[in-house]
PDB file of C-alpha atoms in Angstrom:
ATOM      1  CA  UNK T 820      21.756  41.650 -12.045  1.00 53.00           C
ATOM      2  CA  UNK T 821      19.084  40.793 -14.537  1.00 51.00           C
ATOM      3  CA  UNK T 822      19.849  37.611 -15.410  1.00 53.00           C
ATOM      4  CA  UNK T 823      20.013  36.599 -11.268  1.00 52.00           C
ATOM      5  CA  UNK T 824      16.581  38.290 -10.799  1.00 51.00           C
ATOM      6  CA  UNK T 825      15.393  35.636 -13.541  1.00 50.00           C
ATOM      7  CA  UNK T 826      17.024  32.998 -12.142  1.00 50.00           C
ATOM      8  CA  UNK T 827      16.260  33.862  -9.278  1.00 49.00           C
ATOM      9  CA  UNK T 828      12.097  33.610 -10.282  1.00 49.00           C
ATOM     10  CA  UNK T 829      12.306  30.860 -12.334  1.00 50.00           C
ATOM     11  CA  UNK T 830      13.229  29.087  -9.746  1.00 51.00           C
ATOM     12  CA  UNK T 831      10.338  29.781  -7.297  1.00 52.00           C
ATOM     13  CA  UNK T 832       8.217  29.603 -10.632  1.00 54.00           C
ATOM     14  CA  UNK T 833       9.008  26.100 -10.876  1.00 54.00           C
ATOM     15  CA  UNK T 834       8.748  25.732  -6.651  1.00 57.00           C
ATOM     16  CA  UNK T 835       5.560  26.605  -6.674  1.00 58.00           C
ATOM     17  CA  UNK T 836       4.604  23.909  -9.793  1.00 65.00           C
ATOM     18  CA  UNK T 837       5.978  21.226  -7.355  1.00 73.00           C
ATOM     19  CA  UNK T 838       4.349  22.177  -4.928  1.00 79.00           C
ATOM     20  CA  UNK T 839       0.758  21.818  -6.578  1.00 80.00           C
ATOM     21  CA  UNK T 840       2.141  18.626  -8.349  1.00 79.00           C
ATOM     22  CA  UNK T 841       3.231  16.302  -4.999  1.00 81.00           C
ATOM     23  CA  UNK T 842      -0.632  17.914  -3.582  1.00 86.00           C
ATOM     24  CA  UNK T 843      -3.040  17.615  -6.885  1.00 86.00           C
ATOM     25  CA  UNK T 844      -0.580  14.146  -7.076  1.00 85.00           C
ATOM     26  CA  UNK T 845      -2.013  13.899  -3.025  1.00 87.00           C
ATOM     27  CA  UNK T 846      -4.988  14.885  -3.777  1.00 89.00           C
ATOM     28  CA  UNK T 847      -5.622  12.320  -6.371  1.00 89.00           C
ATOM     29  CA  UNK T 848      -4.057   9.044  -5.091  1.00 87.00           C
ATOM     30  CA  UNK T 849      -6.714   9.045  -1.489  1.00 90.00           C
ATOM     31  CA  UNK T 850      -9.757   9.362  -4.747  1.00 91.00           C
ATOM     32  CA  UNK T 851      -8.093   6.514  -6.870  1.00 85.00           C
ATOM     33  CA  UNK T 852      -7.766   4.616  -3.365  1.00 86.00           C
ATOM     34  CA  UNK T 853     -10.794   5.332  -1.904  1.00 89.00           C
ATOM     35  CA  UNK T 854     -12.843   4.916  -5.230  1.00 89.00           C
ATOM     36  CA  UNK T 855     -13.732   0.731  -5.383  1.00 85.00           C
ATOM     37  CA  UNK T 856     -14.248   0.391  -1.718  1.00 87.00           C
ATOM     38  CA  UNK T 857     -16.792   3.042  -2.681  1.00 89.00           C
ATOM     39  CA  UNK T 858     -18.545   2.500  -5.029  1.00 89.00           C
ATOM     40  CA  UNK T 859     -19.270  -1.542  -4.032  1.00 85.00           C
ATOM     41  CA  UNK T 860     -20.311  -0.618  -0.289  1.00 87.00           C
ATOM     42  CA  UNK T 861     -22.629   3.033  -2.743  1.00 91.00           C
ATOM     43  CA  UNK T 862     -23.723   1.778  -5.821  1.00 90.00           C
ATOM     44  CA  UNK T 863     -26.254  -1.444  -6.095  1.00 89.00           C
ATOM     45  CA  UNK T 864     -25.423  -3.179  -9.395  1.00 85.00           C
ATOM     46  CA  UNK T 865     -29.060  -2.240 -10.779  1.00 89.00           C
ATOM     47  CA  UNK T 866     -27.871   1.482 -10.774  1.00 90.00           C
ATOM     48  CA  UNK T 867     -27.536   2.000 -14.259  1.00 89.00           C
ATOM     49  CA  UNK T 868     -23.115   2.171 -15.642  1.00 87.00           C
ATOM     50  CA  UNK T 869     -24.427   4.870 -17.821  1.00 88.00           C
ATOM     51  CA  UNK T 870     -26.567   7.329 -15.466  1.00 91.00           C
ATOM     52  CA  UNK T 871     -24.700   6.488 -13.579  1.00 91.00           C
ATOM     53  CA  UNK T 872     -21.139   7.364 -16.054  1.00 88.00           C
ATOM     54  CA  UNK T 873     -22.753  10.951 -17.651  1.00 91.00           C
ATOM     55  CA  UNK T 874     -24.414  11.653 -13.927  1.00 92.00           C
ATOM     56  CA  UNK T 875     -20.086  11.983 -13.071  1.00 92.00           C
ATOM     57  CA  UNK T 876     -19.436  13.709 -16.688  1.00 89.00           C
ATOM     58  CA  UNK T 877     -22.201  16.531 -15.593  1.00 92.00           C
ATOM     59  CA  UNK T 878     -21.021  17.461 -11.974  1.00 93.00           C
ATOM     60  CA  UNK T 879     -17.198  17.205 -13.587  1.00 92.00           C
ATOM     61  CA  UNK T 880     -18.699  20.474 -16.480  1.00 92.00           C
ATOM     62  CA  UNK T 881     -20.410  22.573 -13.132  1.00 93.00           C
ATOM     63  CA  UNK T 882     -16.821  22.080 -11.053  1.00 91.00           C
ATOM     64  CA  UNK T 883     -14.450  23.088 -14.282  1.00 90.00           C
ATOM     65  CA  UNK T 884     -17.210  26.375 -14.929  1.00 91.00           C
ATOM     66  CA  UNK T 885     -16.794  26.974 -11.282  1.00 92.00           C
ATOM     67  CA  UNK T 886     -13.420  26.552 -10.847  1.00 89.00           C
ATOM     68  CA  UNK T 887     -12.865  28.743 -14.388  1.00 90.00           C
ATOM     69  CA  UNK T 888     -14.744  31.529 -12.966  1.00 90.00           C
ATOM     70  CA  UNK T 889     -12.725  31.262  -9.655  1.00 89.00           C
ATOM     71  CA  UNK T 890      -9.473  32.068 -10.790  1.00 86.00           C
ATOM     72  CA  UNK T 891     -10.997  34.008 -13.686  1.00 85.00           C
ATOM     73  CA  UNK T 892     -10.753  32.378 -16.914  1.00 85.00           C
ATOM     74  CA  UNK T 893     -14.263  31.791 -17.549  1.00 86.00           C
ATOM     75  CA  UNK T 894     -14.605  34.425 -19.548  1.00 87.00           C
ATOM     76  CA  UNK T 895     -11.668  35.422 -21.807  1.00 85.00           C
ATOM     77  CA  UNK T 896     -11.535  31.313 -22.920  1.00 83.00           C
ATOM     78  CA  UNK T 897     -15.195  32.114 -24.170  1.00 83.00           C
ATOM     79  CA  UNK T 898     -13.825  34.523 -25.951  1.00 83.00           C
ATOM     80  CA  UNK T 899     -11.185  31.916 -27.691  1.00 81.00           C
ATOM     81  CA  UNK T 900     -13.122  28.696 -27.555  1.00 83.00           C
ATOM     82  CA  UNK T 901     -13.872  27.945 -31.328  1.00 81.00           C
ATOM     83  CA  UNK T 902     -15.654  24.391 -32.136  1.00 81.00           C
ATOM     84  CA  UNK T 903     -12.493  23.216 -34.148  1.00 80.00           C
ATOM     85  CA  UNK T 904     -10.339  24.205 -31.897  1.00 78.00           C
ATOM     86  CA  UNK T 905     -12.201  22.288 -28.858  1.00 81.00           C
ATOM     87  CA  UNK T 906     -12.631  19.061 -31.167  1.00 78.00           C
ATOM     88  CA  UNK T 907      -9.187  18.830 -32.367  1.00 74.00           C
ATOM     89  CA  UNK T 908      -7.644  19.183 -28.599  1.00 78.00           C
ATOM     90  CA  UNK T 909     -10.893  17.382 -26.661  1.00 81.00           C
ATOM     91  CA  UNK T 910     -13.203  15.141 -28.950  1.00 81.00           C
ATOM     92  CA  UNK T 911     -11.204  12.199 -29.199  1.00 82.00           C
ATOM     93  CA  UNK T 912      -9.504  12.082 -25.810  1.00 83.00           C
ATOM     94  CA  UNK T 913     -13.206  12.415 -24.361  1.00 79.00           C
ATOM     95  CA  UNK T 914     -15.345  10.454 -26.389  1.00 79.00           C
ATOM     96  CA  UNK T 915     -12.515   7.644 -25.213  1.00 84.00           C
ATOM     97  CA  UNK T 916     -12.682   8.497 -21.702  1.00 77.00           C
ATOM     98  CA  UNK T 917     -15.738   7.729 -21.957  1.00 74.00           C
ATOM     99  CA  UNK T 918     -15.967   4.373 -23.065  1.00 84.00           C
ATOM    100  CA  UNK T 919     -12.805   3.929 -20.607  1.00 85.00           C
ATOM    101  CA  UNK T 920     -15.610   4.708 -17.690  1.00 76.00           C
ATOM    102  CA  UNK T 921     -17.976   2.725 -18.899  1.00 81.00           C
ATOM    103  CA  UNK T 922     -15.557  -0.871 -19.077  1.00 87.00           C
ATOM    104  CA  UNK T 923     -14.125   0.350 -14.984  1.00 84.00           C
ATOM    105  CA  UNK T 924     -17.633   0.237 -13.481  1.00 78.00           C
ATOM    106  CA  UNK T 925     -18.523  -2.500 -14.866  1.00 84.00           C
ATOM    107  CA  UNK T 926     -15.094  -3.856 -14.205  1.00 84.00           C
ATOM    108  CA  UNK T 927     -15.746  -2.350 -10.404  1.00 77.00           C
ATOM    109  CA  UNK T 928     -18.390  -4.474  -9.823  1.00 78.00           C
ATOM    110  CA  UNK T 929     -17.404  -7.735 -10.659  1.00 80.00           C
ATOM    111  CA  UNK T 930     -12.811  -8.006  -8.367  1.00 78.00           C
ATOM    112  CA  UNK T 931     -11.275  -7.811  -6.095  1.00 74.00           C
ATOM    113  CA  UNK T 932     -10.857  -4.357  -4.898  1.00 69.00           C
ATOM    114  CA  UNK T 933      -7.262  -4.574  -4.128  1.00 66.00           C
ATOM    115  CA  UNK T 934      -7.141  -6.952  -7.580  1.00 73.00           C
ATOM    116  CA  UNK T 935      -8.569  -3.852  -9.618  1.00 77.00           C
ATOM    117  CA  UNK T 936      -6.504  -1.382  -8.387  1.00 69.00           C
ATOM    118  CA  UNK T 937      -3.268  -3.954  -9.322  1.00 69.00           C
ATOM    119  CA  UNK T 938      -4.989  -3.807 -13.188  1.00 77.00           C
ATOM    120  CA  UNK T 939      -6.064  -0.487 -13.450  1.00 74.00           C
ATOM    121  CA  UNK T 940      -2.323   0.443 -12.365  1.00 68.00           C
ATOM    122  CA  UNK T 941      -1.080  -1.462 -15.864  1.00 74.00           C
ATOM    123  CA  UNK T 942      -2.202   2.307 -17.608  1.00 76.00           C
ATOM    124  CA  UNK T 943       1.274   3.112 -16.508  1.00 74.00           C
ATOM    125  CA  UNK T 944       2.907   1.444 -19.038  1.00 77.00           C
ATOM    126  CA  UNK T 945       0.137   1.990 -22.008  1.00 83.00           C
ATOM    127  CA  UNK T 946       0.795   6.407 -20.809  1.00 81.00           C
ATOM    128  CA  UNK T 947       5.148   5.694 -21.417  1.00 81.00           C
ATOM    129  CA  UNK T 948       4.710   4.172 -24.366  1.00 83.00           C
ATOM    130  CA  UNK T 949       2.054   6.526 -26.400  1.00 87.00           C
ATOM    131  CA  UNK T 950       3.598   9.159 -24.797  1.00 85.00           C
ATOM    132  CA  UNK T 951       6.871   8.454 -26.803  1.00 84.00           C
ATOM    133  CA  UNK T 952       5.131   7.525 -30.106  1.00 86.00           C
ATOM    134  CA  UNK T 953       2.906  11.220 -29.397  1.00 85.00           C
ATOM    135  CA  UNK T 954       5.455  13.247 -27.279  1.00 82.00           C
ATOM    136  CA  UNK T 955       8.459  11.606 -28.729  1.00 79.00           C
ATOM    137  CA  UNK T 956       9.195  11.483 -24.623  1.00 77.00           C
ATOM    138  CA  UNK T 957      11.876   9.697 -23.437  1.00 78.00           C
ATOM    139  CA  UNK T 958      12.597   7.879 -20.140  1.00 76.00           C
ATOM    140  CA  UNK T 959      15.934   8.177 -19.045  1.00 82.00           C
ATOM    141  CA  UNK T 960      18.335   4.268 -17.956  1.00 86.00           C
ATOM    142  CA  UNK T 961      16.713   5.094 -14.362  1.00 85.00           C
ATOM    143  CA  UNK T 962      12.974   6.141 -15.514  1.00 82.00           C
ATOM    144  CA  UNK T 963      13.244   2.539 -17.485  1.00 81.00           C
ATOM    145  CA  UNK T 964      14.098   0.675 -14.292  1.00 87.00           C
ATOM    146  CA  UNK T 965      11.626   2.247 -12.827  1.00 85.00           C
ATOM    147  CA  UNK T 966       9.486   1.404 -14.031  1.00 79.00           C
ATOM    148  CA  UNK T 967      10.044  -2.484 -14.825  1.00 80.00           C
ATOM    149  CA  UNK T 968      10.482  -2.351 -10.917  1.00 85.00           C
ATOM    150  CA  UNK T 969       6.569  -1.608 -10.767  1.00 76.00           C
ATOM    151  CA  UNK T 970       5.672  -4.563 -13.375  1.00 72.00           C
ATOM    152  CA  UNK T 971       7.665  -6.428 -10.363  1.00 78.00           C
ATOM    153  CA  UNK T 972       5.809  -4.761  -7.572  1.00 77.00           C
ATOM    154  CA  UNK T 973       2.316  -5.851 -10.015  1.00 68.00           C
ATOM    155  CA  UNK T 974       3.629  -9.341 -10.537  1.00 66.00           C
ATOM    156  CA  UNK T 975       4.433  -9.949  -7.265  1.00 74.00           C
ATOM    157  CA  UNK T 976       0.110  -8.303  -6.681  1.00 65.00           C
ATOM    158  CA  UNK T 977      -1.282 -10.691  -8.754  1.00 59.00           C
ATOM    159  CA  UNK T 978       0.483 -13.764  -8.068  1.00 61.00           C
ATOM    160  CA  UNK T 979      -0.906 -12.403  -4.329  1.00 60.00           C
ATOM    161  CA  UNK T 980      -4.416 -11.673  -4.743  1.00 54.00           C
ATOM    162  CA  UNK T 981      -4.449 -14.860  -7.340  1.00 53.00           C
ATOM    163  CA  UNK T 982      -4.263 -16.919  -4.058  1.00 52.00           C
ATOM    164  CA  UNK T 983      -6.386 -15.044  -2.168  1.00 51.00           C
ATOM    165  CA  UNK T 984      -9.568 -15.655  -4.111  1.00 48.00           C
ATOM    166  CA  UNK T 985     -12.009 -13.673  -2.644  1.00 49.00           C
ATOM    167  CA  UNK T 986     -13.365 -11.415  -5.835  1.00 48.00           C
ATOM    168  CA  UNK T 987     -15.770  -9.993  -6.653  1.00 54.00           C
ATOM    169  CA  UNK T 988     -17.710 -12.910  -8.228  1.00 57.00           C
ATOM    170  CA  UNK T 989     -17.415 -16.323  -7.529  1.00 60.00           C
ATOM    171  CA  UNK T 990     -18.118 -17.528 -11.150  1.00 67.00           C
ATOM    172  CA  UNK T 991     -14.384 -17.297 -13.056  1.00 70.00           C
ATOM    173  CA  UNK T 992     -15.419 -16.924 -16.615  1.00 73.00           C
ATOM    174  CA  UNK T 993     -17.205 -13.812 -15.603  1.00 76.00           C
ATOM    175  CA  UNK T 994     -14.099 -12.279 -13.546  1.00 78.00           C
ATOM    176  CA  UNK T 995     -12.073 -12.497 -16.862  1.00 78.00           C
ATOM    177  CA  UNK T 996     -14.731 -10.983 -19.120  1.00 82.00           C
ATOM    178  CA  UNK T 997     -16.294  -8.716 -17.006  1.00 80.00           C
ATOM    179  CA  UNK T 998     -13.799  -7.859 -14.541  1.00 82.00           C
ATOM    180  CA  UNK T 999     -10.090  -8.836 -15.910  1.00 83.00           C
ATOM    181  CA  UNK T1000     -11.069  -8.415 -19.907  1.00 87.00           C
ATOM    182  CA  UNK T1001     -12.817  -4.129 -18.610  1.00 88.00           C
ATOM    183  CA  UNK T1002      -9.991  -3.083 -16.690  1.00 86.00           C
ATOM    184  CA  UNK T1003      -7.029  -4.445 -18.992  1.00 88.00           C
ATOM    185  CA  UNK T1004      -8.594  -2.089 -22.054  1.00 91.00           C
ATOM    186  CA  UNK T1005      -9.155   0.610 -20.183  1.00 90.00           C
ATOM    187  CA  UNK T1006      -5.477   0.441 -19.636  1.00 86.00           C
ATOM    188  CA  UNK T1007      -4.198   1.466 -23.231  1.00 90.00           C
ATOM    189  CA  UNK T1008      -7.863   3.257 -23.445  1.00 91.00           C
ATOM    190  CA  UNK T1009      -6.498   5.388 -20.963  1.00 85.00           C
ATOM    191  CA  UNK T1010      -2.646   5.590 -21.854  1.00 86.00           C
ATOM    192  CA  UNK T1011      -4.128   6.633 -25.664  1.00 89.00           C
ATOM    193  CA  UNK T1012      -6.455   9.731 -24.180  1.00 85.00           C
ATOM    194  CA  UNK T1013      -3.379  10.672 -21.578  1.00 81.00           C
ATOM    195  CA  UNK T1014      -0.965  10.960 -23.835  1.00 85.00           C
ATOM    196  CA  UNK T1015      -3.274  13.309 -26.154  1.00 85.00           C
ATOM    197  CA  UNK T1016      -4.410  15.272 -22.911  1.00 82.00           C
ATOM    198  CA  UNK T1017      -0.669  16.045 -22.699  1.00 81.00           C
ATOM    199  CA  UNK T1018       0.053  16.318 -26.240  1.00 83.00           C
ATOM    200  CA  UNK T1019      -3.312  19.293 -26.041  1.00 81.00           C
ATOM    201  CA  UNK T1020      -1.961  20.878 -22.852  1.00 78.00           C
ATOM    202  CA  UNK T1021       1.377  21.197 -23.727  1.00 75.00           C
ATOM    203  CA  UNK T1022       1.595  21.901 -27.075  1.00 76.00           C
ATOM    204  CA  UNK T1023      -1.829  23.267 -27.685  1.00 74.00           C
ATOM    205  CA  UNK T1024      -2.034  25.015 -23.982  1.00 74.00           C
ATOM    206  CA  UNK T1025      -5.436  24.645 -24.327  1.00 75.00           C
ATOM    207  CA  UNK T1026      -5.880  25.008 -19.458  1.00 80.00           C
ATOM    208  CA  UNK T1027      -6.553  21.756 -17.737  1.00 81.00           C
ATOM    209  CA  UNK T1028      -9.871  23.242 -15.610  1.00 86.00           C
ATOM    210  CA  UNK T1029     -11.594  24.226 -20.051  1.00 86.00           C
ATOM    211  CA  UNK T1030     -10.304  20.583 -21.602  1.00 84.00           C
ATOM    212  CA  UNK T1031     -12.085  19.234 -18.373  1.00 86.00           C
ATOM    213  CA  UNK T1032     -15.589  20.829 -19.233  1.00 88.00           C
ATOM    214  CA  UNK T1033     -14.552  20.302 -23.094  1.00 86.00           C
ATOM    215  CA  UNK T1034     -13.652  16.839 -23.010  1.00 84.00           C
ATOM    216  CA  UNK T1035     -17.244  16.004 -20.466  1.00 86.00           C
ATOM    217  CA  UNK T1036     -18.991  17.607 -22.955  1.00 87.00           C
ATOM    218  CA  UNK T1037     -18.421  15.052 -25.752  1.00 83.00           C
ATOM    219  CA  UNK T1038     -18.334  12.418 -23.553  1.00 79.00           C
ATOM    220  CA  UNK T1039     -21.435  13.012 -22.120  1.00 86.00           C
ATOM    221  CA  UNK T1040     -22.801  14.021 -26.001  1.00 86.00           C
ATOM    222  CA  UNK T1041     -21.234  10.110 -27.310  1.00 80.00           C
ATOM    223  CA  UNK T1042     -22.600   8.256 -23.799  1.00 82.00           C
ATOM    224  CA  UNK T1043     -26.478   9.880 -24.285  1.00 87.00           C
ATOM    225  CA  UNK T1044     -25.417   8.692 -28.185  1.00 86.00           C
ATOM    226  CA  UNK T1045     -24.979   5.401 -27.159  1.00 82.00           C
ATOM    227  CA  UNK T1046     -28.033   4.885 -25.045  1.00 86.00           C
ATOM    228  CA  UNK T1047     -30.614   4.844 -28.544  1.00 85.00           C
ATOM    229  CA  UNK T1048     -30.178   1.496 -29.192  1.00 83.00           C
ATOM    230  CA  UNK T1049     -27.758  -0.114 -25.924  1.00 84.00           C
ATOM    231  CA  UNK T1050     -28.920  -2.044 -23.769  1.00 88.00           C
ATOM    232  CA  UNK T1051     -28.133   0.725 -20.890  1.00 88.00           C
ATOM    233  CA  UNK T1052     -30.888   2.743 -23.342  1.00 90.00           C
ATOM    234  CA  UNK T1053     -33.824   0.311 -23.164  1.00 91.00           C
ATOM    235  CA  UNK T1054     -33.295   0.315 -19.239  1.00 91.00           C
ATOM    236  CA  UNK T1055     -33.195   3.545 -18.845  1.00 92.00           C
ATOM    237  CA  UNK T1056     -36.220   4.152 -20.768  1.00 91.00           C
ATOM    238  CA  UNK T1057     -38.437   1.490 -18.753  1.00 92.00           C
ATOM    239  CA  UNK T1058     -36.580   1.983 -15.318  1.00 91.00           C
ATOM    240  CA  UNK T1059     -35.945   5.581 -15.933  1.00 91.00           C
ATOM    241  CA  UNK T1060     -32.050   7.522 -15.841  1.00 91.00           C
ATOM    242  CA  UNK T1061     -31.485   6.600 -11.648  1.00 92.00           C
ATOM    243  CA  UNK T1062     -32.711   3.424 -11.149  1.00 91.00           C
ATOM    244  CA  UNK T1063     -30.969   1.864  -8.246  1.00 91.00           C
ATOM    245  CA  UNK T1064     -29.892   5.534  -6.904  1.00 94.00           C
ATOM    246  CA  UNK T1065     -29.791   5.583  -3.164  1.00 92.00           C
ATOM    247  CA  UNK T1066     -29.245   9.121  -1.463  1.00 92.00           C
ATOM    248  CA  UNK T1067     -25.354   7.338  -0.264  1.00 92.00           C
ATOM    249  CA  UNK T1068     -24.431   6.008  -4.338  1.00 93.00           C
ATOM    250  CA  UNK T1069     -23.706  10.320  -4.766  1.00 93.00           C
ATOM    251  CA  UNK T1070     -21.327  10.542  -2.983  1.00 93.00           C
ATOM    252  CA  UNK T1071     -18.944   7.958  -5.181  1.00 93.00           C
ATOM    253  CA  UNK T1072     -19.691   9.426  -8.531  1.00 93.00           C
ATOM    254  CA  UNK T1073     -19.056  13.204  -6.817  1.00 94.00           C
ATOM    255  CA  UNK T1074     -15.763  11.920  -5.638  1.00 94.00           C
ATOM    256  CA  UNK T1075     -15.294  10.200  -9.367  1.00 92.00           C
ATOM    257  CA  UNK T1076     -16.106  13.131 -10.458  1.00 92.00           C
ATOM    258  CA  UNK T1077     -13.780  15.429  -8.466  1.00 92.00           C
ATOM    259  CA  UNK T1078     -10.575  12.476  -9.681  1.00 90.00           C
ATOM    260  CA  UNK T1079     -11.340  14.336 -13.039  1.00 87.00           C
ATOM    261  CA  UNK T1080     -10.528  17.449 -12.613  1.00 90.00           C
ATOM    262  CA  UNK T1081      -8.071  16.318 -10.032  1.00 88.00           C
ATOM    263  CA  UNK T1082      -5.501  13.782 -13.878  1.00 82.00           C
ATOM    264  CA  UNK T1083      -6.272  17.275 -15.705  1.00 81.00           C
ATOM    265  CA  UNK T1084      -4.599  19.347 -13.595  1.00 84.00           C
ATOM    266  CA  UNK T1085      -1.798  16.199 -13.075  1.00 83.00           C
ATOM    267  CA  UNK T1086      -1.209  16.231 -16.468  1.00 77.00           C
ATOM    268  CA  UNK T1087      -1.215  19.368 -17.436  1.00 76.00           C
ATOM    269  CA  UNK T1088       1.419  19.719 -14.584  1.00 76.00           C
ATOM    270  CA  UNK T1089       4.048  16.709 -14.432  1.00 70.00           C
ATOM    271  CA  UNK T1090       2.838  14.411 -17.546  1.00 71.00           C
ATOM    272  CA  UNK T1091       0.197  11.377 -17.889  1.00 69.00           C
ATOM    273  CA  UNK T1092       3.629   9.479 -16.833  1.00 70.00           C
ATOM    274  CA  UNK T1093       3.858  10.141 -13.274  1.00 71.00           C
ATOM    275  CA  UNK T1094       0.060  11.209 -13.210  1.00 69.00           C
ATOM    276  CA  UNK T1095       0.106   7.235 -13.308  1.00 67.00           C
ATOM    277  CA  UNK T1096       3.212   7.177 -11.140  1.00 71.00           C
ATOM    278  CA  UNK T1097      -0.132   8.353  -8.546  1.00 76.00           C
ATOM    279  CA  UNK T1098      -2.396   5.470  -9.617  1.00 68.00           C
ATOM    280  CA  UNK T1099       0.355   2.909  -7.939  1.00 67.00           C
ATOM    281  CA  UNK T1100       0.694   4.771  -5.809  1.00 73.00           C
ATOM    282  CA  UNK T1101      -3.086   4.593  -4.218  1.00 77.00           C
ATOM    283  CA  UNK T1102      -2.167   0.444  -4.175  1.00 71.00           C
ATOM    284  CA  UNK T1103      -1.373   1.796  -0.865  1.00 73.00           C
ATOM    285  CA  UNK T1104      -4.712   3.057   0.093  1.00 79.00           C
ATOM    286  CA  UNK T1105      -6.955   0.899  -1.616  1.00 79.00           C
ATOM    287  CA  UNK T1106      -5.386  -2.136   0.625  1.00 77.00           C
ATOM    288  CA  UNK T1107      -5.042   0.040   4.403  1.00 80.00           C
ATOM    289  CA  UNK T1108      -8.849   1.274   3.333  1.00 83.00           C
ATOM    290  CA  UNK T1109      -9.957  -2.582   2.378  1.00 80.00           C
ATOM    291  CA  UNK T1110      -8.370  -3.804   5.634  1.00 82.00           C
ATOM    292  CA  UNK T1111     -10.199  -1.096   7.653  1.00 83.00           C
ATOM    293  CA  UNK T1112     -13.442  -1.153   6.599  1.00 81.00           C
ATOM    294  CA  UNK T1113     -13.644  -5.202   4.822  1.00 77.00           C
ATOM    295  CA  UNK T1114     -11.264  -6.744   7.975  1.00 80.00           C
ATOM    296  CA  UNK T1115      -8.586  -7.885   5.129  1.00 77.00           C
ATOM    297  CA  UNK T1116      -5.281  -7.537   5.531  1.00 80.00           C
ATOM    298  CA  UNK T1117      -2.827  -7.140   3.103  1.00 75.00           C
ATOM    299  CA  UNK T1118      -1.451 -10.672   1.781  1.00 74.00           C
ATOM    300  CA  UNK T1119       2.284 -10.887   1.936  1.00 79.00           C
ATOM    301  CA  UNK T1120       2.817 -10.739  -0.744  1.00 76.00           C
ATOM    302  CA  UNK T1121       1.519  -7.451  -1.868  1.00 76.00           C
ATOM    303  CA  UNK T1122       3.335  -6.158   1.338  1.00 80.00           C
ATOM    304  CA  UNK T1123       6.184  -6.905  -0.363  1.00 82.00           C
ATOM    305  CA  UNK T1124       4.877  -4.770  -3.300  1.00 80.00           C
ATOM    306  CA  UNK T1125       4.279  -1.803  -1.664  1.00 78.00           C
ATOM    307  CA  UNK T1126       7.779  -1.247  -1.031  1.00 85.00           C
ATOM    308  CA  UNK T1127       8.990  -1.814  -5.051  1.00 85.00           C
ATOM    309  CA  UNK T1128       6.250   0.555  -5.526  1.00 79.00           C
ATOM    310  CA  UNK T1129       7.757   3.213  -3.031  1.00 79.00           C
ATOM    311  CA  UNK T1130      11.289   2.543  -4.249  1.00 86.00           C
ATOM    312  CA  UNK T1131      10.228   3.266  -8.200  1.00 83.00           C
ATOM    313  CA  UNK T1132       8.996   5.916  -7.543  1.00 77.00           C
ATOM    314  CA  UNK T1133      11.126   7.885  -6.138  1.00 79.00           C
ATOM    315  CA  UNK T1134      13.353   6.485  -8.859  1.00 84.00           C
ATOM    316  CA  UNK T1135      11.624   7.674 -11.965  1.00 78.00           C
ATOM    317  CA  UNK T1136      11.456  10.991 -10.049  1.00 73.00           C
ATOM    318  CA  UNK T1137      14.942  11.585  -8.951  1.00 78.00           C
ATOM    319  CA  UNK T1138      16.541  10.602 -12.488  1.00 78.00           C
ATOM    320  CA  UNK T1139      14.622  12.608 -14.962  1.00 76.00           C
ATOM    321  CA  UNK T1140      15.401  11.830 -19.016  1.00 75.00           C
ATOM    322  CA  UNK T1141      18.747  15.033 -20.466  1.00 72.00           C
ATOM    323  CA  UNK T1142      19.106  14.482 -23.594  1.00 66.00           C
ATOM    324  CA  UNK T1143      22.588  14.264 -24.186  1.00 64.00           C
ATOM    325  CA  UNK T1144      24.522  18.224 -25.830  1.00 58.00           C
ATOM    326  CA  UNK T1145      25.659  17.719 -29.420  1.00 52.00           C
ATOM    327  CA  UNK T1146      29.431  18.921 -29.303  1.00 50.00           C
ATOM    328  CA  UNK T1147      30.775  21.062 -32.019  1.00 47.00           C
TER     329      UNK T1147
END
């Protein structure tokens, strides 16, 4: 009887976690899909990239502390907090994400929104790779097949976007150097950092909110240190931190910060690879918003690719890896 009650309670907890995963994933999908368009429309070219990223990190710290205070975990976290524990769980991922965010800001301004989203989703492959290396988390044969379907979708999108040539810049060299290369490097860094965060959350039992606060603080310190000799630092000293900002600039900055909170929650509850599928799903949102606001209909290749994305998500969710029991 007690065993039955325990199983029922476990089932209810699992169902509750699944609901949270889908809810957080949906919000993150919308954020990822809308972010490129919001950035292009609301952030002017002269805005200093480092000031943009630093503002986002500060907002994440504030949001994380507020949410921890709301769920009652703030006091306990402050009592148990140690510098060594914080650096071991959040230090390296924070530094990596700080670099990644700067690269993404550069890429946003030089690529078409849908092209950016397509290249950005390659972080899924790197996340799966680093998750296996760090956590030894394997994928089932069906999940590996789902990843290959996803790659096929990415190839179709590449062909479609290459034929349209509606990038944010008209200079091919600038597109490659300041658009494609930064977003691909950011994808590799994101995969590595995501695996490290999953390790901290699931192995070290670090809370998602606390990790977000710590990573944002460390990332901000790294960015501030980089301004000592960087072009952005010189620009901020000459023109001020908020050079080029308008009231609209705060919209994508705040939305990006909320996305950072959601990334921590999805990684904590579902893992880095599943979070990566959210990024690919954001292609649907990006394509829809680009059609609605920019009047650019999705290419035929995009229309072929989007169902493949949906199929890959379904397969990946339905067929998780199960370790074979050893015969005795």
